[in-house]
XYZ file of C-alpha atoms in Angstrom:
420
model
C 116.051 94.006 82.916
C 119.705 95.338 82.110
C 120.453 94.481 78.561
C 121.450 98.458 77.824
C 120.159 99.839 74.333
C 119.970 103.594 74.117
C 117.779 105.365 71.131
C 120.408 107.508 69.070
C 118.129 109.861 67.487
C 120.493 112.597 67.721
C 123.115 113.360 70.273
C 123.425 116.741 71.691
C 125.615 119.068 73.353
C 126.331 122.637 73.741
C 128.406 126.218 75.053
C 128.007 129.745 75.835
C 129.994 132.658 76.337
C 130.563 135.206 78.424
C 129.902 138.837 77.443
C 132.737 141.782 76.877
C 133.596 144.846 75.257
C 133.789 145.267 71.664
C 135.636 147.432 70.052
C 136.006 149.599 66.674
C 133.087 152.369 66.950
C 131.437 154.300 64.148
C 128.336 155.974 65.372
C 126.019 158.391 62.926
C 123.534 160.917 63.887
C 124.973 163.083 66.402
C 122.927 165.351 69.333
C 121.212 166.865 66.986
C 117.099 165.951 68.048
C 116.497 168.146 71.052
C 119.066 166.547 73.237
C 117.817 162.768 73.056
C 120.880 160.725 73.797
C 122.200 158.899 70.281
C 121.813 155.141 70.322
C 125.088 152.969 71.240
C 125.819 149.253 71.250
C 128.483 147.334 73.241
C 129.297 143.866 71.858
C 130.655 140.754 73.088
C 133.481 138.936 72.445
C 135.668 141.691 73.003
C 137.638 142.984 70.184
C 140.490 140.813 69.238
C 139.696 138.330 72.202
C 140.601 134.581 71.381
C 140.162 131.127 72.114
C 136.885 131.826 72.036
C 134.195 129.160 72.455
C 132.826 127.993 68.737
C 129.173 128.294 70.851
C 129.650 132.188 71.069
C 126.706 134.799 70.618
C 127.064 138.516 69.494
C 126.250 139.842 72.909
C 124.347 143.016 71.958
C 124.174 145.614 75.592
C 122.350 148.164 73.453
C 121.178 152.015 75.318
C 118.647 154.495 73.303
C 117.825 152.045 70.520
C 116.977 148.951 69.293
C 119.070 146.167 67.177
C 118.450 146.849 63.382
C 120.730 144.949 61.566
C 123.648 141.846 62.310
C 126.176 140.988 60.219
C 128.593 137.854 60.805
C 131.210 137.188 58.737
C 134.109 134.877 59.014
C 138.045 135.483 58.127
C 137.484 134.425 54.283
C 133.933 136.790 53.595
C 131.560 134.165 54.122
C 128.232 135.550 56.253
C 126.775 133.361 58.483
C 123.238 133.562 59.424
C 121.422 133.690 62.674
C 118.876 135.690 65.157
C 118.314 137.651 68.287
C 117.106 135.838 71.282
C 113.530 137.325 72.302
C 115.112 139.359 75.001
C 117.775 141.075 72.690
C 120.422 140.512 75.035
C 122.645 138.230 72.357
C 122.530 137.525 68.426
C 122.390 133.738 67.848
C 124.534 132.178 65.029
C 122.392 129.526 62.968
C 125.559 127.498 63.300
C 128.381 126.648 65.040
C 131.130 128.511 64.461
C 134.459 127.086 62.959
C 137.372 126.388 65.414
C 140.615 128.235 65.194
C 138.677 131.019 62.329
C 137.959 134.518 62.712
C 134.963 136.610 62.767
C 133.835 139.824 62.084
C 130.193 141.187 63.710
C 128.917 144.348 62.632
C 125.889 145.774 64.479
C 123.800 148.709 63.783
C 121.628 149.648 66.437
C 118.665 152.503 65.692
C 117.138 154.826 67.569
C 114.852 157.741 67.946
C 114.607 159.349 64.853
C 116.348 157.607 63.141
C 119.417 157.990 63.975
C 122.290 154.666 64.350
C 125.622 153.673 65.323
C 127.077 150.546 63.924
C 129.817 149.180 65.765
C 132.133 146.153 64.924
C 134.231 143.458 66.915
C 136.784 140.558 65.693
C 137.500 137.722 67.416
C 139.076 134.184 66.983
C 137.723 130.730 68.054
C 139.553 128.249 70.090
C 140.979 126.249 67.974
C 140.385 122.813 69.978
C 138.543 122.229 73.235
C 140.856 121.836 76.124
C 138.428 119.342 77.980
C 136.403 116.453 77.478
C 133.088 116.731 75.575
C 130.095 115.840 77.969
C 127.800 113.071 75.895
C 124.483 114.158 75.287
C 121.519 112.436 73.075
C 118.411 113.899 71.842
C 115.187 111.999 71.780
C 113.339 113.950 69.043
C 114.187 112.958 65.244
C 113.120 114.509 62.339
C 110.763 113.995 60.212
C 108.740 111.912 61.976
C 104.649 112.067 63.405
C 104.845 112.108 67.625
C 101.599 112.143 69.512
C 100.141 114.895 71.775
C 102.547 114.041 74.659
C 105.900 113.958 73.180
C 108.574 115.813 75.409
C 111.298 117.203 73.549
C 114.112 115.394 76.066
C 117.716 115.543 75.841
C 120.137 113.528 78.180
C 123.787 113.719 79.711
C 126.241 111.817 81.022
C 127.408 112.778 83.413
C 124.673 114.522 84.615
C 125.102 118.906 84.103
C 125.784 120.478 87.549
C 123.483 122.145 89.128
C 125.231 125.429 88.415
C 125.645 124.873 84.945
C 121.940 124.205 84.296
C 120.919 127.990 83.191
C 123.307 128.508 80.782
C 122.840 124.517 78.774
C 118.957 125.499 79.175
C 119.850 128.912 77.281
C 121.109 127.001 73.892
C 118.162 124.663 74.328
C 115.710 125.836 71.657
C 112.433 124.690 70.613
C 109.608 126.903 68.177
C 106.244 125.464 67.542
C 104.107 126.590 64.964
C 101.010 127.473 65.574
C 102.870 128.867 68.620
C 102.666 126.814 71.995
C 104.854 127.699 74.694
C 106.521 125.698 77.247
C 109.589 125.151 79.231
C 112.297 123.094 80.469
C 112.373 121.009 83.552
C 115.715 119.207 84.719
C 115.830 115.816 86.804
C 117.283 116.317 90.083
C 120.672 114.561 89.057
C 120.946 116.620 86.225
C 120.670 113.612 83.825
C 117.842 114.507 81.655
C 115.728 117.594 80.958
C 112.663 117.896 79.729
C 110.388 120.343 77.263
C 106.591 120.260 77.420
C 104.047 122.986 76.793
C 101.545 123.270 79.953
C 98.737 121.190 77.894
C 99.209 118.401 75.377
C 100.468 119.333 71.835
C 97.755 120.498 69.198
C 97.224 117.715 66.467
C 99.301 119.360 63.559
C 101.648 121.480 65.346
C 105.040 121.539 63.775
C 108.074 121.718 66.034
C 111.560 122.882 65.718
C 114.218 121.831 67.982
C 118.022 122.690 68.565
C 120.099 121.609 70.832
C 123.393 123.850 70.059
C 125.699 122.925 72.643
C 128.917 121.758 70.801
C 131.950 123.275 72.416
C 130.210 124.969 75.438
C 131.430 125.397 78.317
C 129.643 123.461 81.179
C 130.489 123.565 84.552
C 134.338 123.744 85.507
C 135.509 120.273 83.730
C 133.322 119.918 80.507
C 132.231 121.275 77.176
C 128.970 120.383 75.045
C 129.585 117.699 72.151
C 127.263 118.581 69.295
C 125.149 120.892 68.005
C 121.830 119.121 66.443
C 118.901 120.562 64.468
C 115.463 118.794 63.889
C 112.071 119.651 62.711
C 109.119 116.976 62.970
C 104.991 117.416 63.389
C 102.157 116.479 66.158
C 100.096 113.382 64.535
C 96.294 112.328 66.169
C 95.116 112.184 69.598
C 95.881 109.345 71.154
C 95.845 108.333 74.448
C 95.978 104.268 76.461
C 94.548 104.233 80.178
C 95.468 101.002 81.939
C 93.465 100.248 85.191
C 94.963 97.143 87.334
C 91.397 96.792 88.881
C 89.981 95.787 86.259
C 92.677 94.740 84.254
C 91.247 96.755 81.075
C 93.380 99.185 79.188
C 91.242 101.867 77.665
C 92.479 103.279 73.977
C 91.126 106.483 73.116
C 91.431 108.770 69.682
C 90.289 112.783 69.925
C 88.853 112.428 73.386
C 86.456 109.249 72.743
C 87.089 105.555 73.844
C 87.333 103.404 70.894
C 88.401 100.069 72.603
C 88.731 98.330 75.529
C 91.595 95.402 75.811
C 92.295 92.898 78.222
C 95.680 92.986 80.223
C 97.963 90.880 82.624
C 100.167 93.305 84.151
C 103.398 92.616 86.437
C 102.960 89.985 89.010
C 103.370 90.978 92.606
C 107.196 90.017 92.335
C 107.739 92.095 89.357
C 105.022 94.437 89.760
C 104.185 96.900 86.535
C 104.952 101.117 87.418
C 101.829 103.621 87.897
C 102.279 106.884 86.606
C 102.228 108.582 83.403
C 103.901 107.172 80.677
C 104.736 107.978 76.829
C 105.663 105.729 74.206
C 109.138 105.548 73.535
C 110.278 102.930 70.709
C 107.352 100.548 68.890
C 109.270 97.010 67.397
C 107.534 94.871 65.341
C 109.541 91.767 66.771
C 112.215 92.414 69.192
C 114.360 90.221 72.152
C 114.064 90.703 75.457
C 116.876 89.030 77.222
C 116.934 89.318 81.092
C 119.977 86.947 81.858
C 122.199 88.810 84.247
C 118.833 90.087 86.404
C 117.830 89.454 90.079
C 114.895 87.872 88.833
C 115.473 87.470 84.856
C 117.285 84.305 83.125
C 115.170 83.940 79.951
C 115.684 84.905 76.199
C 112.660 85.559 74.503
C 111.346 87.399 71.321
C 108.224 89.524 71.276
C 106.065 90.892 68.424
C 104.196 94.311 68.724
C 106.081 95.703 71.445
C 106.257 99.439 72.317
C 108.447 100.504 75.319
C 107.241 102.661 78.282
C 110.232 102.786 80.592
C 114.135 102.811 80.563
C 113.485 99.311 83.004
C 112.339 97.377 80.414
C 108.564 98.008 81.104
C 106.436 97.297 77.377
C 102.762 96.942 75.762
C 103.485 93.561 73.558
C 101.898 90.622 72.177
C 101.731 87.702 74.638
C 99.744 85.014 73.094
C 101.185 83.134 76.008
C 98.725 84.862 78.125
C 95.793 84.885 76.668
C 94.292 83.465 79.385
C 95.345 85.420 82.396
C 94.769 88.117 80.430
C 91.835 90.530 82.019
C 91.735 88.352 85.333
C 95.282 87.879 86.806
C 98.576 89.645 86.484
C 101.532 86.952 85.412
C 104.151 89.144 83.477
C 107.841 90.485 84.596
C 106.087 94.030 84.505
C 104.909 94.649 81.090
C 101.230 95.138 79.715
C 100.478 91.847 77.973
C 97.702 92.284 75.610
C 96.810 89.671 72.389
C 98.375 89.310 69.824
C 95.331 90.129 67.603
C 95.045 93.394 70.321
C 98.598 94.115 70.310
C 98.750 94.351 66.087
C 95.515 96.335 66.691
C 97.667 99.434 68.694
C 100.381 99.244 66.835
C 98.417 100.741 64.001
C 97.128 103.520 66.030
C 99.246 104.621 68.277
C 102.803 106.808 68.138
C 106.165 107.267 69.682
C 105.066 110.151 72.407
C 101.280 108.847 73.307
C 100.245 108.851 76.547
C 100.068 105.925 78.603
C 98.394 106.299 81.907
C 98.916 102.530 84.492
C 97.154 102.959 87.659
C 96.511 101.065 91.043
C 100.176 98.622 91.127
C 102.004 98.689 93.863
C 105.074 100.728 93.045
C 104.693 104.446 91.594
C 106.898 105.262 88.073
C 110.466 106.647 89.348
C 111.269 110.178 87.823
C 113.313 109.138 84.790
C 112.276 105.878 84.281
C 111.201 106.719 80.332
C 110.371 109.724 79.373
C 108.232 111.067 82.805
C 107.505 115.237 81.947
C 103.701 114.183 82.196
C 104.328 112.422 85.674
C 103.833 115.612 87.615
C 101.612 118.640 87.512
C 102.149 121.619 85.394
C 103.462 123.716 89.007
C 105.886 120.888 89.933
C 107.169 120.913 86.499
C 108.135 124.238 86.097
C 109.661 124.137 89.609
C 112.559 122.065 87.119
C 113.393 124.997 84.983
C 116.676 126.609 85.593
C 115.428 129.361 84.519
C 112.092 131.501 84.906
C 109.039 130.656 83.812
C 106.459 133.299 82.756
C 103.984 133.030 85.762
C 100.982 132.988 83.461
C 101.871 129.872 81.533
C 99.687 127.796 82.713
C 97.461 125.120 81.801
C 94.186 125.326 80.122
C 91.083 125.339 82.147
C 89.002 124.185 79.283
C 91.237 120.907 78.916
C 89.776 117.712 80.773
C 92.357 115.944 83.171
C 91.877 112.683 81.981
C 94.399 111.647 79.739
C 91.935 110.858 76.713
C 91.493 114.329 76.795
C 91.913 116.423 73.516
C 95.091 118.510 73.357
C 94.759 122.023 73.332
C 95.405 125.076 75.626
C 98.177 127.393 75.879
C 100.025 128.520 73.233
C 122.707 110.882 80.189
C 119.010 108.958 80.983
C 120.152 105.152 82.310
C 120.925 102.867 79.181
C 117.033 100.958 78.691
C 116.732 98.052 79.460
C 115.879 95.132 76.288
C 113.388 93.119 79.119
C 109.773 92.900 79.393
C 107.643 90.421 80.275
């Protein structure tokens, strides 16, 4: 059903920038130490280069040393913060730089011994983008309690290029603490991308996200639109298996089934998705309004309703039902349940829980909702633009089914407002 709402949690885009010579060389320590080469640095920007993307990172090409020190400061003395990627390749700025200012970076690199060389390059920021901002959203807002299977998912329109993927996935950022590595897999069009560690998130975990992407360049004809920061935490286990045999749904908490609910799922004409699902919005009362649809016309509000897919496919009360429910499927595609049942989950589950539908007769579409979980950990990674470390892989302790207990290693299309 086509009534388009989209979830602005945060919009997102971002830019990178090539790597050059710096300039302005003070090194320390001469030969002295049996011959051992000194340490040097070479930095990107180059000295005095402008127009420079506001995404730029100190590239640091370092020989006989290691980075020991980074200082950033722009044209009126004010430091800005930041890290080195893991790799040491580039120093990242905790911000976006200012347009049209300019910066001083001062790196000391040290080596054996002892000894350093500090080295310095100035640049100057564009001071406007010269072409249109690609629109990006976020789907992870902060301060708030996801369940184990919340991907961290950000999507463009237009979709990024195929060619462009690397470098967008390079400002894509996420830190969990306890520490639980992942990656992140793109949709085929480009449209969305995905982050998800190869198990389900510990209970507790913290995680960081940014998506620094303003004024970036991607591809040939765009340039990221934002640059947005946000921190939120791992709640319970929770996890909803819906079998169409039996037309049960199955609600488990830490790995144990706590109750069973009766369901009428889509009718043959509008039949409900299989696959693996995660809650995306819960409403206490919301519209669905499918005028405009092939096979829509009606207006009608629903309590309890928590959305699986961009189509329009939700859990929700449908005391209308009651009867069919557990025996016969009647609805446009949603999972009716009671209204007493329906109040019931809302209580227990979260934006991000798993929702497992099997045995309908159409399988869930790649990007229909929020789909990392709707392939294999192998498949998955086959999505990053970049590598993956080849032994990130999935527990072998953790169960497959989705009631399972986390654990283990450490634009999207505008939704649809239907249901039915």
């Amino acid at each position: 059903m086509n009534t388009r709402r989209r979830l602005k949690l945060l919009a997102v885009t971002v830019a990178a920038t090539p790597l050059v010579l710096g300039g302005c060389t003070a090194e320390r320590g001469g030969e002295a130490g049996g011959g051992t080469p000194p340490p040097a640095v070479e930095l990107t920007p180059a000295d005095r280069a402008r127009d420079v993307p506001v995404s730029a990172e100190v590239g640091t090409s370092v020989t006989n040393g290691k980075v020991s020190a980074v200082r950033l400061t722009d044209d009126k003395g004010r430091q800005v913060g930041g890290e080195p990627r893991e790799d040491g390749s580039s120093w990242v700025p905790g911000e976006t730089l200012a347009k049209g200012r300019t910066y001083t970076a001062e790196v000391t690199v040290t080596g054996d011994r002892g000894r350093t060389a500090t080295r310095k390059t100035t640049f100057t920021t564009a001071a406007k983008p010269t072409k249109p901002a690609i629109t990006s959203t976020l789907y992870f807002a902060g301060n708030q309690t996801y369940g184990t299977a919340m991907p961290v998912t950000v999507a463009f329109e237009p979709g990024v290029p195929k060619e462009a993927r690397a470098e967008v996935q390079k400002r894509l950022f996420v830190r969990t603490d306890p520490p639980q590595p992942g990656t992140w897999s793109w949709l085929e069009d480009g449209s969305q991308v995905y982050y998800r560690a190869p198990d389900f998130w510990r209970p507790g975990t913290a995680i960081s996200v940014r998506a620094a992407l303003e004024g970036m360049p991607i591809g040939k004809a765009l340039v990221g639109d934002a640059d947005r920061k946000a921190t939120s935490k791992i709640g319970r286990q929770v996890a909803v298996d819906i079998d169409n045999a039996t037309k049960q749904m199955s609600v488990f908490q830490d790995g144990k089934l706590v109750r069973r609910i009766p369901v009428s799922l889509g009718k043959p004409s509008t039949p409900s998705s299989s696959g693996k699902m995660v809650i995306m919005e819960k409403h206490e009362r919301t519209t669905f309004d499918t005028r405009g649809e092939p096979d829509g016309g009606y207006v009608v509000d629903v309590d309890d309703a928590q959305r699986l897919t961009w189509g329009g496919e939700f859990i929700h009360s449908a005391p209308w039902s009651e009867g069919d429910q557990g025996y016969t499927n009647v609805s446009h595609g949603c999972a009716n349940v009671s209204a007493t049942a329906a109040d019931w989950l809302m209580g227990i589950t979260q934006v991000g829980d798993l929702v497992t539908v099997k045995g309908t007769e159409v399988p869930l579409q790649a990007g229909n909702g929020w789909t990392a979980w709707n392939v294999d950990w192998d498949e998955f990674a086959k999505g990053s633009a970049l590598p993956v470390p080849a032994g990130l892989k999935p527990s072998p302790h953790t169960a497959p089914h989705p009631g399972a207990v986390a654990g283990g290693s450490s634009p999207a299309p505008a939704p649809s407002a239907s249901g039915g």
